[in-house]
Coordinates of C-alpha atoms in Angstrom, one line a residue:
X55 CA 13.9 -27.1 -18.0
X56 CA 14.0 -26.4 -14.3
X57 CA 11.6 -27.9 -11.7
X58 CA 11.7 -26.5 -8.1
X59 CA 12.3 -28.9 -5.3
X60 CA 10.4 -28.4 -2.1
X61 CA 13.1 -29.9 0.1
X62 CA 16.4 -29.3 -1.7
X63 CA 18.6 -30.1 1.3
X64 CA 16.8 -33.5 1.6
X65 CA 17.3 -33.3 5.4
X66 CA 13.8 -32.2 6.4
X67 CA 11.8 -29.3 5.0
X68 CA 12.4 -27.3 8.1
X69 CA 16.1 -26.9 7.3
X70 CA 15.3 -26.1 3.6
X71 CA 12.8 -23.5 4.8
X72 CA 15.4 -21.9 7.1
X73 CA 17.8 -21.6 4.1
X74 CA 14.9 -20.2 1.9
X75 CA 14.3 -17.5 4.6
X76 CA 17.9 -16.2 4.3
X77 CA 17.1 -13.5 1.6
X78 CA 14.2 -12.1 3.7
X79 CA 16.3 -12.2 6.8
X80 CA 19.0 -10.3 5.0
X81 CA 16.6 -7.6 4.0
X82 CA 15.0 -7.2 7.4
X83 CA 18.3 -7.3 9.3
X84 CA 20.1 -4.8 7.0
X85 CA 17.0 -2.5 7.2
X86 CA 16.0 -2.9 10.8
X87 CA 19.2 -3.7 12.7
X88 CA 22.1 -2.4 10.5
X89 CA 20.0 0.5 9.2
X90 CA 21.2 0.3 5.7
X91 CA 19.6 2.4 3.0
X92 CA 16.8 0.5 1.3
X93 CA 18.4 0.1 -2.1
X94 CA 21.5 -1.5 -0.5
X95 CA 19.3 -3.8 1.6
X96 CA 17.3 -4.8 -1.4
X97 CA 20.4 -5.5 -3.5
X98 CA 21.9 -7.5 -0.6
X99 CA 18.7 -9.6 -0.3
X100 CA 18.7 -10.1 -4.1
X101 CA 22.4 -11.4 -4.0
X102 CA 21.5 -13.8 -1.2
X103 CA 18.4 -15.0 -3.1
X104 CA 20.5 -15.7 -6.2
X105 CA 23.1 -17.6 -4.1
X106 CA 20.4 -19.7 -2.4
X107 CA 18.7 -20.4 -5.8
X108 CA 21.9 -21.6 -7.4
X109 CA 23.7 -23.3 -4.6
X110 CA 20.8 -24.8 -2.6
X111 CA 18.1 -25.2 -5.2
X112 CA 20.4 -26.1 -8.2
X113 CA 18.7 -23.5 -10.3
X114 CA 20.8 -22.8 -13.4
X115 CA 22.7 -19.5 -13.1
X116 CA 21.2 -18.2 -16.4
X117 CA 17.6 -18.9 -15.3
X118 CA 18.2 -17.3 -11.9
X119 CA 19.6 -14.2 -13.5
X120 CA 16.7 -14.0 -16.0
X121 CA 14.2 -14.3 -13.2
X122 CA 15.9 -11.4 -11.5
X123 CA 15.8 -9.3 -14.7
X124 CA 12.0 -10.0 -15.1
X125 CA 11.3 -9.0 -11.6
X126 CA 13.4 -5.9 -11.8
X127 CA 11.6 -4.8 -15.0
X128 CA 8.2 -5.5 -13.3
X129 CA 9.3 -3.3 -10.4
X130 CA 10.1 -0.4 -12.7
X131 CA 6.9 -0.9 -14.8
X132 CA 4.2 -0.8 -13.6
X133 CA 5.1 -0.2 -9.9
X134 CA 7.6 2.7 -10.1
X135 CA 5.7 4.1 -13.0
X136 CA 2.6 4.5 -10.8
X137 CA 4.5 6.3 -8.1
X138 CA 6.2 8.6 -10.5
X139 CA 2.9 9.7 -12.0
X140 CA 1.2 10.0 -8.6
X141 CA 3.9 12.3 -7.2
X142 CA 4.0 14.3 -10.5
X143 CA 0.3 14.9 -10.2
X144 CA 0.8 16.3 -6.7
X145 CA 3.7 18.4 -7.8
X146 CA 1.6 20.0 -10.5
X147 CA -1.0 21.1 -7.9
X148 CA 1.8 22.7 -5.9
X149 CA 3.3 24.4 -8.9
X150 CA 0.0 25.9 -9.8
X151 CA -0.5 27.3 -6.3
X152 CA -3.8 25.5 -5.9
X153 CA -2.6 23.2 -3.1
X154 CA -3.2 26.0 -0.5
X155 CA -6.9 26.0 -1.6
X156 CA -7.0 22.2 -0.9
X157 CA -5.6 22.9 2.5
X158 CA -8.4 25.4 3.1
X159 CA -11.0 22.8 1.9
X160 CA -9.6 20.3 4.4
X161 CA -9.6 22.9 7.1
X162 CA -13.3 23.6 6.3
X163 CA -14.0 20.0 7.3
X164 CA -11.8 20.2 10.3
X165 CA -8.8 22.3 11.2
X166 CA -7.6 19.7 13.7
X167 CA -4.5 18.0 12.2
X168 CA -5.3 14.7 14.0
X169 CA -8.7 14.5 12.4
X170 CA -7.2 15.6 9.1
X171 CA -4.8 12.7 9.3
X172 CA -7.7 10.3 9.7
X173 CA -9.7 11.8 6.8
X174 CA -6.7 12.0 4.4
X175 CA -4.7 8.9 5.2
X176 CA -7.6 6.5 6.1
X177 CA -10.6 7.9 4.3
X178 CA -9.2 9.3 1.1
X179 CA -6.3 6.8 1.1
X180 CA -8.8 4.0 1.2
X181 CA -10.6 5.5 -1.8
X182 CA -7.4 5.7 -3.7
X183 CA -6.6 2.1 -2.7
X184 CA -10.0 1.0 -4.0
X185 CA -9.4 2.6 -7.4
X186 CA -5.7 2.5 -8.0
X187 CA -3.7 0.6 -5.4
X188 CA 0.0 -0.4 -6.1
X189 CA 1.5 2.3 -3.9
X190 CA -0.5 5.3 -5.2
X191 CA -2.4 5.9 -2.0
X192 CA 0.8 6.0 0.1
X193 CA 2.5 8.4 -2.4
X194 CA -0.4 10.8 -2.7
X195 CA -1.6 10.9 0.9
X196 CA 1.9 11.1 2.2
X197 CA 2.5 14.4 0.4
X198 CA -0.9 15.6 1.4
X199 CA -0.1 15.1 5.1
X200 CA 3.1 17.1 4.6
X201 CA 1.1 20.0 3.1
X202 CA -1.1 20.2 6.2
X203 CA 1.9 20.3 8.5
X204 CA 3.0 16.9 9.4
X205 CA 6.7 16.0 9.9
X206 CA 8.0 13.7 7.2
X207 CA 8.6 10.7 9.5
X208 CA 5.2 11.0 11.2
X209 CA 3.5 11.4 7.8
X210 CA 5.2 8.3 6.4
X211 CA 4.3 6.1 9.4
X212 CA 0.7 7.3 9.5
X213 CA 0.0 6.6 5.8
X214 CA 1.7 3.2 5.9
X215 CA -0.5 2.2 8.9
X216 CA -3.6 3.6 7.3
X217 CA -2.9 1.6 4.1
X218 CA -3.9 -1.7 5.7
X219 CA -7.6 -2.6 5.9
X220 CA -8.5 -1.3 2.4
X221 CA -5.7 -3.4 0.8
X222 CA -7.7 -6.7 0.6
X223 CA -10.3 -5.1 -1.7
X224 CA -7.8 -2.8 -3.4
X225 CA -7.8 -2.0 -7.2
X226 CA -11.5 -3.1 -7.5
X227 CA -11.0 -6.3 -5.5
X228 CA -8.2 -7.7 -7.6
X229 CA -6.5 -9.6 -4.7
X230 CA -9.7 -11.5 -4.0
X231 CA -10.5 -12.1 -7.6
X232 CA -7.0 -13.5 -8.2
X233 CA -7.5 -15.9 -5.3
X234 CA -10.8 -17.1 -6.7
X235 CA -9.4 -17.6 -10.2
X236 CA -6.5 -19.7 -8.8
X237 CA -8.5 -21.9 -6.3
X238 CA -11.8 -22.2 -8.2
X239 CA -13.6 -20.9 -5.1
X240 CA -16.2 -18.3 -5.9
X241 CA -14.5 -15.0 -5.3
X242 CA -17.7 -13.5 -3.9
X243 CA -17.5 -16.2 -1.2
X244 CA -13.8 -15.4 -0.5
X245 CA -14.7 -11.7 -0.3
X246 CA -17.4 -12.3 2.2
X247 CA -15.0 -14.2 4.4
X248 CA -12.4 -11.4 4.1
X249 CA -15.3 -9.0 4.9
X250 CA -15.6 -10.8 8.3
X251 CA -11.9 -10.4 9.1
X252 CA -10.4 -7.1 7.9
X253 CA -13.2 -4.9 9.3
X254 CA -12.0 -5.8 12.7
X255 CA -8.6 -4.2 11.7
X256 CA -10.3 -1.2 10.1
X257 CA -12.3 -0.6 13.3
X258 CA -9.2 0.4 15.3
X259 CA -7.0 2.0 12.6
X260 CA -8.4 5.5 13.0
X261 CA -7.7 5.3 16.7
X262 CA -4.2 4.2 16.0
X263 CA -3.8 7.2 13.7
X264 CA -5.0 9.5 16.4
X265 CA -2.4 7.9 18.7
X266 CA 0.4 8.3 16.2
X267 CA -0.4 11.9 15.5
X268 CA -0.7 13.1 19.2
X269 CA -0.2 10.1 21.6
X270 CA -2.8 9.2 24.2
X271 CA -3.9 12.8 24.3
X272 CA -4.8 12.6 20.7
X273 CA -6.9 9.5 21.3
X274 CA -8.6 11.1 24.3
X275 CA -9.5 14.3 22.4
X276 CA -10.5 12.9 19.0
X277 CA -12.0 9.6 19.8
X278 CA -15.6 10.4 18.8
X279 CA -14.5 11.0 15.2
X280 CA -12.0 8.2 15.2
X281 CA -14.6 5.7 16.5
X282 CA -17.3 6.9 14.2
X283 CA -15.0 6.6 11.1
X284 CA -13.7 3.2 12.2
X285 CA -17.1 1.7 13.0
X286 CA -18.9 3.1 9.9
X287 CA -16.0 2.0 7.6
X288 CA -15.9 -1.5 9.2
X289 CA -19.7 -2.0 9.0
X290 CA -19.8 -0.7 5.4
X291 CA -16.9 -3.0 4.4
X292 CA -18.6 -6.0 6.2
X293 CA -22.0 -5.3 4.5
X294 CA -20.7 -4.5 1.0
X295 CA -18.3 -7.6 1.0
X296 CA -21.1 -9.9 2.1
X297 CA -24.2 -8.7 0.3
X298 CA -23.4 -5.9 -2.2
X299 CA -20.1 -6.1 -4.3
X300 CA -16.6 -7.3 -3.6
X301 CA -15.4 -4.9 -6.4
X302 CA -17.0 -1.8 -4.8
X303 CA -16.4 -2.7 -1.1
X304 CA -13.6 -0.2 -0.5
X305 CA -15.3 2.6 -2.4
X306 CA -18.5 2.2 -0.3
X307 CA -16.6 1.9 2.9
X308 CA -14.3 4.9 2.3
X309 CA -17.0 7.2 1.3
X310 CA -19.1 6.1 4.2
X311 CA -16.2 6.7 6.6
X312 CA -15.5 10.2 5.3
X313 CA -19.3 11.0 5.5
X314 CA -19.3 9.8 9.1
X315 CA -16.5 12.2 10.0
X316 CA -18.3 15.1 8.3
X317 CA -21.6 14.3 10.2
X318 CA -19.9 14.0 13.6
X319 CA -18.0 17.3 13.1
X320 CA -21.2 19.2 12.5
X321 CA -22.2 18.5 16.1
X322 CA -18.9 18.1 17.9
X323 CA -15.4 19.7 17.8
X324 CA -12.2 18.3 19.3
X325 CA -10.4 20.1 22.2
X326 CA -7.0 21.8 22.0
X327 CA -6.8 22.0 18.2
X328 CA -4.4 24.9 18.3
X329 CA -2.2 23.3 20.9
X330 CA -2.1 20.1 18.7
X331 CA -1.1 22.2 15.7
X332 CA 1.7 23.8 17.7
X333 CA 3.0 20.4 18.8
X334 CA 3.0 19.3 15.2
X335 CA 4.8 22.5 14.3
X336 CA 7.6 21.8 16.8
X337 CA 7.7 18.2 15.6
X338 CA 8.0 19.4 12.0
X339 CA 10.7 22.0 12.6
X340 CA 12.7 19.5 14.6
X341 CA 12.9 17.0 11.8
X342 CA 15.5 17.6 9.0
X343 CA 15.6 16.0 5.6
X344 CA 19.1 14.6 5.4
X345 CA 19.1 13.8 1.7
X346 CA 18.1 17.0 0.0
X347 CA 15.5 15.1 -2.1
X348 CA 12.5 16.9 -0.8
X349 CA 11.4 19.2 2.0
X350 CA 8.2 19.4 3.9
X351 CA 5.8 22.4 3.9
X352 CA 5.5 24.6 6.9
X353 CA 2.4 24.4 9.0
X354 CA -0.4 26.7 8.0
X355 CA -0.3 29.9 10.0
X356 CA -2.5 33.0 10.1
X357 CA -1.9 35.2 7.0
X358 CA 0.2 33.1 4.6
X359 CA 1.4 29.6 4.0
X360 CA 4.7 28.7 2.3
X361 CA 4.5 25.3 0.5
X362 CA 8.0 24.1 -0.5
X363 CA 8.7 21.0 -2.6
X364 CA 11.4 19.9 -5.0
X365 CA 9.3 21.3 -7.8
X366 CA 8.6 24.8 -6.6
X367 CA 8.2 27.2 -3.8
X368 CA 5.0 29.2 -3.7
X369 CA 3.7 31.8 -1.2
X370 CA -0.1 32.1 -1.2
X371 CA -2.0 34.6 0.8
X372 CA -5.0 33.3 2.7
X373 CA -8.1 33.8 0.5
X374 CA -11.7 33.4 1.0
X375 CA -12.8 29.8 0.1
X376 CA -15.4 30.1 -2.6
X377 CA -17.3 27.4 -4.4
X378 CA -15.1 27.8 -7.5
X379 CA -11.9 27.6 -5.5
X380 CA -13.2 24.5 -3.7
X381 CA -14.0 22.8 -7.0
X382 CA -10.6 23.7 -8.4
X383 CA -8.8 22.5 -5.3
X384 CA -10.6 19.2 -5.4
X385 CA -10.4 18.9 -9.2
X386 CA -7.3 16.6 -9.5
X387 CA -8.7 14.1 -7.0
X388 CA -12.2 14.2 -8.4
X389 CA -10.7 13.6 -11.8
X390 CA -8.7 10.6 -10.5
X391 CA -11.9 9.1 -9.0
X392 CA -13.8 9.6 -12.2
X393 CA -11.1 8.3 -14.5
X394 CA -10.4 5.2 -12.4
X395 CA -14.1 4.5 -11.8
X396 CA -14.7 4.6 -15.6
X397 CA -11.6 2.5 -16.3
X398 CA -12.4 -0.1 -13.6
X399 CA -16.3 -0.2 -13.6
X400 CA -17.4 0.7 -17.1
X401 CA -17.3 -2.6 -19.0
X402 CA -16.6 -1.2 -22.5
X403 CA -13.7 1.0 -21.4
X404 CA -12.4 -1.8 -19.1
X405 CA -12.5 -4.2 -22.0
X406 CA -10.7 -1.8 -24.3
X407 CA -7.9 -1.1 -21.8
X408 CA -7.4 -4.8 -21.2
X409 CA -7.2 -5.4 -24.9
X410 CA -4.2 -3.1 -25.1
X411 CA -2.1 -5.2 -22.7
X412 CA 0.8 -7.0 -24.3
X413 CA 1.9 -10.4 -23.0
X414 CA 5.7 -10.9 -23.4
X415 CA 7.1 -14.4 -22.8
X416 CA 10.4 -13.5 -21.0
X417 CA 13.2 -14.4 -23.4
X418 CA 15.2 -17.5 -22.3
X419 CA 12.9 -18.0 -19.2
X420 CA 9.4 -18.8 -20.5
X421 CA 9.0 -22.5 -21.2
X422 CA 12.1 -23.4 -19.2
X423 CA 10.6 -23.3 -15.7
X424 CA 8.0 -25.5 -14.2
X425 CA 6.1 -25.2 -10.9
X426 CA 6.8 -27.6 -8.0
X427 CA 3.7 -29.5 -9.2
X428 CA 5.3 -30.0 -12.6
X429 CA 3.1 -27.7 -14.6
X430 CA 4.4 -24.8 -16.8
X431 CA 5.0 -21.7 -14.8
X432 CA 2.8 -18.8 -15.8
X433 CA 4.9 -16.2 -14.0
X434 CA 7.5 -16.2 -16.8
X435 CA 5.1 -14.1 -19.0
X436 CA 5.6 -10.4 -18.5
X437 CA 2.4 -8.3 -19.1
X438 CA 3.1 -4.9 -20.5
X439 CA 0.1 -2.9 -19.4
X440 CA 1.2 0.3 -21.1
X441 CA -2.3 1.9 -21.2
X442 CA -4.4 0.1 -18.5
X443 CA -1.9 0.5 -15.7
X444 CA -2.9 3.0 -12.9
X445 CA 0.4 4.8 -13.7
X446 CA -0.7 5.7 -17.2
X447 CA -4.2 6.7 -16.0
X448 CA -2.5 9.0 -13.5
X449 CA -0.3 10.4 -16.3
X450 CA -3.4 11.3 -18.3
X451 CA -5.0 12.9 -15.2
X452 CA -1.8 14.9 -14.7
X453 CA -1.8 16.2 -18.2
X454 CA -5.5 17.3 -17.9
X455 CA -4.6 19.0 -14.5
X456 CA -1.7 20.8 -16.1
X457 CA -4.0 22.2 -18.8
X458 CA -6.8 23.2 -16.3
X459 CA -4.3 24.7 -13.9
X460 CA -2.4 26.5 -16.7
X461 CA 0.9 24.9 -16.0
X462 CA 2.8 25.2 -19.2
X463 CA 4.0 22.1 -21.1
X464 CA 7.6 23.0 -20.6
X465 CA 7.2 23.5 -16.9
X466 CA 5.2 20.3 -16.5
X467 CA 7.8 18.4 -18.3
X468 CA 10.6 19.9 -16.1
X469 CA 8.6 18.9 -13.0
X470 CA 8.3 15.4 -14.4
X471 CA 12.0 15.2 -15.0
X472 CA 12.7 16.4 -11.4
X473 CA 10.3 13.7 -10.1
X474 CA 12.3 11.0 -12.1
X475 CA 15.5 12.2 -10.5
X476 CA 14.0 12.3 -7.1
X477 CA 12.8 8.7 -7.5
X478 CA 16.1 7.2 -8.8
X479 CA 17.0 5.4 -5.5
X480 CA 13.5 4.3 -4.8
X481 CA 13.3 2.8 -8.3
X482 CA 16.5 0.9 -7.6
X483 CA 15.0 -0.3 -4.3
X484 CA 11.7 -1.5 -5.8
X485 CA 13.4 -3.1 -8.7
X486 CA 15.8 -5.0 -6.5
X487 CA 13.0 -6.2 -4.1
X488 CA 10.8 -7.4 -7.0
X489 CA 13.9 -9.1 -8.5
X490 CA 14.4 -10.8 -5.2
X491 CA 10.7 -11.9 -5.1
X492 CA 10.9 -13.4 -8.6
X493 CA 14.0 -15.3 -7.9
X494 CA 12.5 -16.7 -4.6
X495 CA 9.3 -17.6 -6.3
X496 CA 10.6 -19.2 -9.5
X497 CA 13.4 -21.1 -7.7
X498 CA 11.0 -22.6 -5.2
X499 CA 12.2 -20.8 -2.1
X500 CA 8.8 -19.1 -1.3
X501 CA 6.8 -22.3 -1.8
X502 CA 9.2 -24.2 0.5
X503 CA 8.6 -21.7 3.3
X504 CA 4.8 -21.9 2.7
X505 CA 4.8 -25.7 2.6
X506 CA 6.8 -25.9 5.9
X507 CA 4.3 -23.5 7.7
X508 CA 1.4 -25.4 6.2
X509 CA 2.6 -28.7 7.7
X510 CA 1.3 -28.0 11.2
X511 CA -2.1 -29.7 10.8
X512 CA -5.2 -28.1 12.3
X513 CA -3.0 -25.5 14.1
X514 CA -2.3 -24.1 10.7
X515 CA -5.5 -22.1 11.0
X516 CA -3.7 -19.9 13.5
X517 CA -0.6 -19.5 11.2
X518 CA -2.3 -19.1 7.8
X519 CA -2.3 -15.3 7.9
X520 CA 1.5 -15.4 8.2
X521 CA 1.8 -16.7 4.6
X522 CA -0.2 -13.7 3.3
X523 CA 1.8 -11.4 5.5
X524 CA 5.1 -12.9 4.2
X525 CA 4.0 -12.8 0.6
X526 CA 3.0 -9.2 0.7
X527 CA 6.1 -8.2 2.7
X528 CA 8.2 -9.7 -0.1
X529 CA 6.3 -8.5 -3.2
X530 CA 4.6 -5.4 -1.9
X531 CA 1.3 -6.7 -3.3
X532 CA -1.6 -8.6 -1.7
X533 CA -2.5 -9.8 -5.2
X534 CA 1.0 -11.4 -5.6
X535 CA 0.7 -12.9 -2.1
X536 CA -2.5 -14.6 -3.2
X537 CA -0.9 -15.7 -6.5
X538 CA 1.9 -17.4 -4.4
X539 CA -0.1 -19.0 -1.6
X540 CA -3.8 -19.2 -2.3
X541 CA -3.7 -22.7 -3.8
X542 CA -1.3 -23.8 -1.0
X543 CA -3.7 -22.5 1.6
X544 CA -6.6 -24.4 -0.1
X545 CA -4.6 -27.7 -0.2
X546 CA -3.4 -27.4 3.4
X547 CA -6.9 -26.7 4.6
X548 CA -8.3 -29.7 2.8
X549 CA -5.6 -32.0 4.2
X550 CA -6.1 -30.7 7.8
X551 CA -9.9 -30.8 7.6
X552 CA -10.3 -27.0 7.7
X553 CA -12.5 -24.7 5.7
X554 CA -10.5 -23.9 2.5
X555 CA -12.4 -20.6 2.0
X556 CA -11.4 -19.5 5.5
X557 CA -7.7 -20.0 4.9
X558 CA -7.7 -18.5 1.4
X559 CA -9.4 -15.5 2.9
X560 CA -6.9 -15.5 5.8
X561 CA -4.1 -15.3 3.2
X562 CA -5.6 -12.1 1.8
X563 CA -6.3 -10.6 5.3
X564 CA -2.7 -11.4 6.5
X565 CA -1.4 -9.5 3.5
X566 CA -3.0 -6.3 4.5
X567 CA -0.8 -5.9 7.5
X568 CA 2.3 -7.1 5.7
X569 CA 2.2 -4.3 3.1
X570 CA 3.4 -1.6 5.6
X571 CA 6.8 -3.4 6.0
X572 CA 7.4 -4.2 2.3
X573 CA 10.6 -2.5 1.2
X574 CA 8.7 -1.5 -1.9
X575 CA 6.1 0.4 0.1
X576 CA 8.8 1.8 2.5
X577 CA 10.7 3.2 -0.5
X578 CA 7.5 4.8 -1.9
X579 CA 6.6 6.4 1.5
X580 CA 10.2 7.6 2.0
X581 CA 10.3 9.2 -1.5
X582 CA 6.9 10.8 -1.1
X583 CA 7.8 12.6 2.1
X584 CA 11.5 13.4 1.3
X585 CA 13.2 10.8 3.5
X586 CA 15.0 8.8 0.8
X587 CA 17.8 6.9 2.7
X588 CA 15.8 6.6 5.9
X589 CA 13.7 3.7 5.0
X590 CA 15.3 1.7 7.8
X591 CA 14.0 4.3 10.4
X592 CA 10.5 4.0 9.0
X593 CA 10.8 0.2 9.1
X594 CA 11.7 0.3 12.7
X595 CA 8.7 2.4 13.6
X596 CA 6.1 0.3 11.6
X597 CA 7.3 -3.3 12.2
X598 CA 5.8 -3.5 15.6
X599 CA 2.4 -2.3 14.4
X600 CA 2.6 -4.9 11.6
X601 CA 3.5 -7.8 13.9
X602 CA 0.9 -6.8 16.5
X603 CA -1.9 -6.7 13.9
X604 CA -0.6 -9.9 12.4
X605 CA -0.9 -11.6 15.8
X606 CA -4.4 -10.4 16.2
X607 CA -5.4 -11.7 12.8
X608 CA -3.8 -15.1 13.5
X609 CA -5.8 -15.4 16.7
X610 CA -9.0 -14.3 15.0
X611 CA -8.7 -16.7 12.1
X612 CA -7.7 -19.6 14.4
X613 CA -10.8 -18.9 16.5
X614 CA -13.0 -18.6 13.5
X615 CA -12.0 -22.1 12.5
X616 CA -13.5 -23.4 15.7
X617 CA -15.3 -21.5 18.5
X618 CA -16.0 -18.3 16.4
X619 CA -17.2 -20.1 13.3
X620 CA -20.6 -18.4 13.8
X621 CA -18.9 -15.1 12.6
X622 CA -18.4 -16.5 9.1
X623 CA -21.0 -16.0 6.4

């Protein structure tokens, strides 16, 4: 029986927290400074986490190793499984030749690539986050940006930045519901508080996307759409989280944001669209995939478009966009929306899917680990969500798409096999990072860091989002960050005389800006755009966005605990 110790060095919790940070420091230094490939960085971080667990925390070697195996398996299923099925679904659309029609549909809304990036990465990505989460939005919107002409690196950075504000309410509000279940605070109240924080991030993200796609010129030439999408999304998120439904918040906000773009574009067109496309073309042609794991499509040009992926190469002549072609082009994504909406919102189906989940007490681990408070740890039970996981739902959607698009079973299976091969290093990365997270959590390293940060008294209000940021950066999941720190936030708030709901909400909001630097998400983005092995380059480009947004959230939450308390519901 192992019970974690908050201060294993017994020389002040600050020193223990410094030692507990070594695995994270290892990952960030090897990725951001040494530029190691992500799977090597993840394995190095895992090795350090095991050493700290055994040598500093006196965790038995066997239990430390078993914690790592449980985390690794969780990384493969459901996380990697979701990404595999998401990319397979995309590859089927390319193999059928229908993706050119989707490009035409997107062009019908706007042929400006900067606005396309806002609609795809932020609008459609937010909708996917609302329904699926767990990396699926990054995988799907990443390859969609490639198909409309973005360079792989630019596409990866854009989708990672876009996958921020919707994360708090992702997968039908599961991060907030988890926080409510753990703390006993009504999750509707937590959601309302989050709805008064993350919209201020969402407000600016479309402008940031315009900047990432074409610099200051992009902001200057597309700001009416960027502002409209950001404002409408933020207001819809605020209103829905406060008065309508936590579960439906991202669905309402994403659809409202896309509708705002469509309305503005009926009365206004951006300047220099062709010049912007030419700049993206030069950017695209100047970027080479060094791994051979995937190549990006050429920019659409007059006459024909060549779309090249690891699955197939297809040349499609420009055709008139009819109603039937529009429907067929949108079919895979409409199907995903319908299937996930039924699975998440229709109670009979949701209950049936949940009943198929299998709880597996991890052999040798379950019953042998306690929390720091002395209660049995629940994290030692692995839930095998073989049918209810978004990955399996995407697999079902892919099978239907293959039939409708007339992609033969043999060809579909071959594409699936090629997708598995393409994801082999990403699977290793995700598995290693989740193994690291489980070792840190179950040995007590994570709670030591959180307890140290929480010991700052009333000033903790300014620091509370850091815990959510840290938890999501480690695990790749805002839900997991809340599972780690929601109760700690509640306890620290009560001790410091602060509003517990505010700090639990701050944990959730901090997580949304930590997701973009999670090695798990970096691996997913790199795989989707064909940049496996260059996760460190992506990390170096997004870390400053993550830290800047985190600083803004820390300031906001700190002020909401005092002079801006009127902002809270």
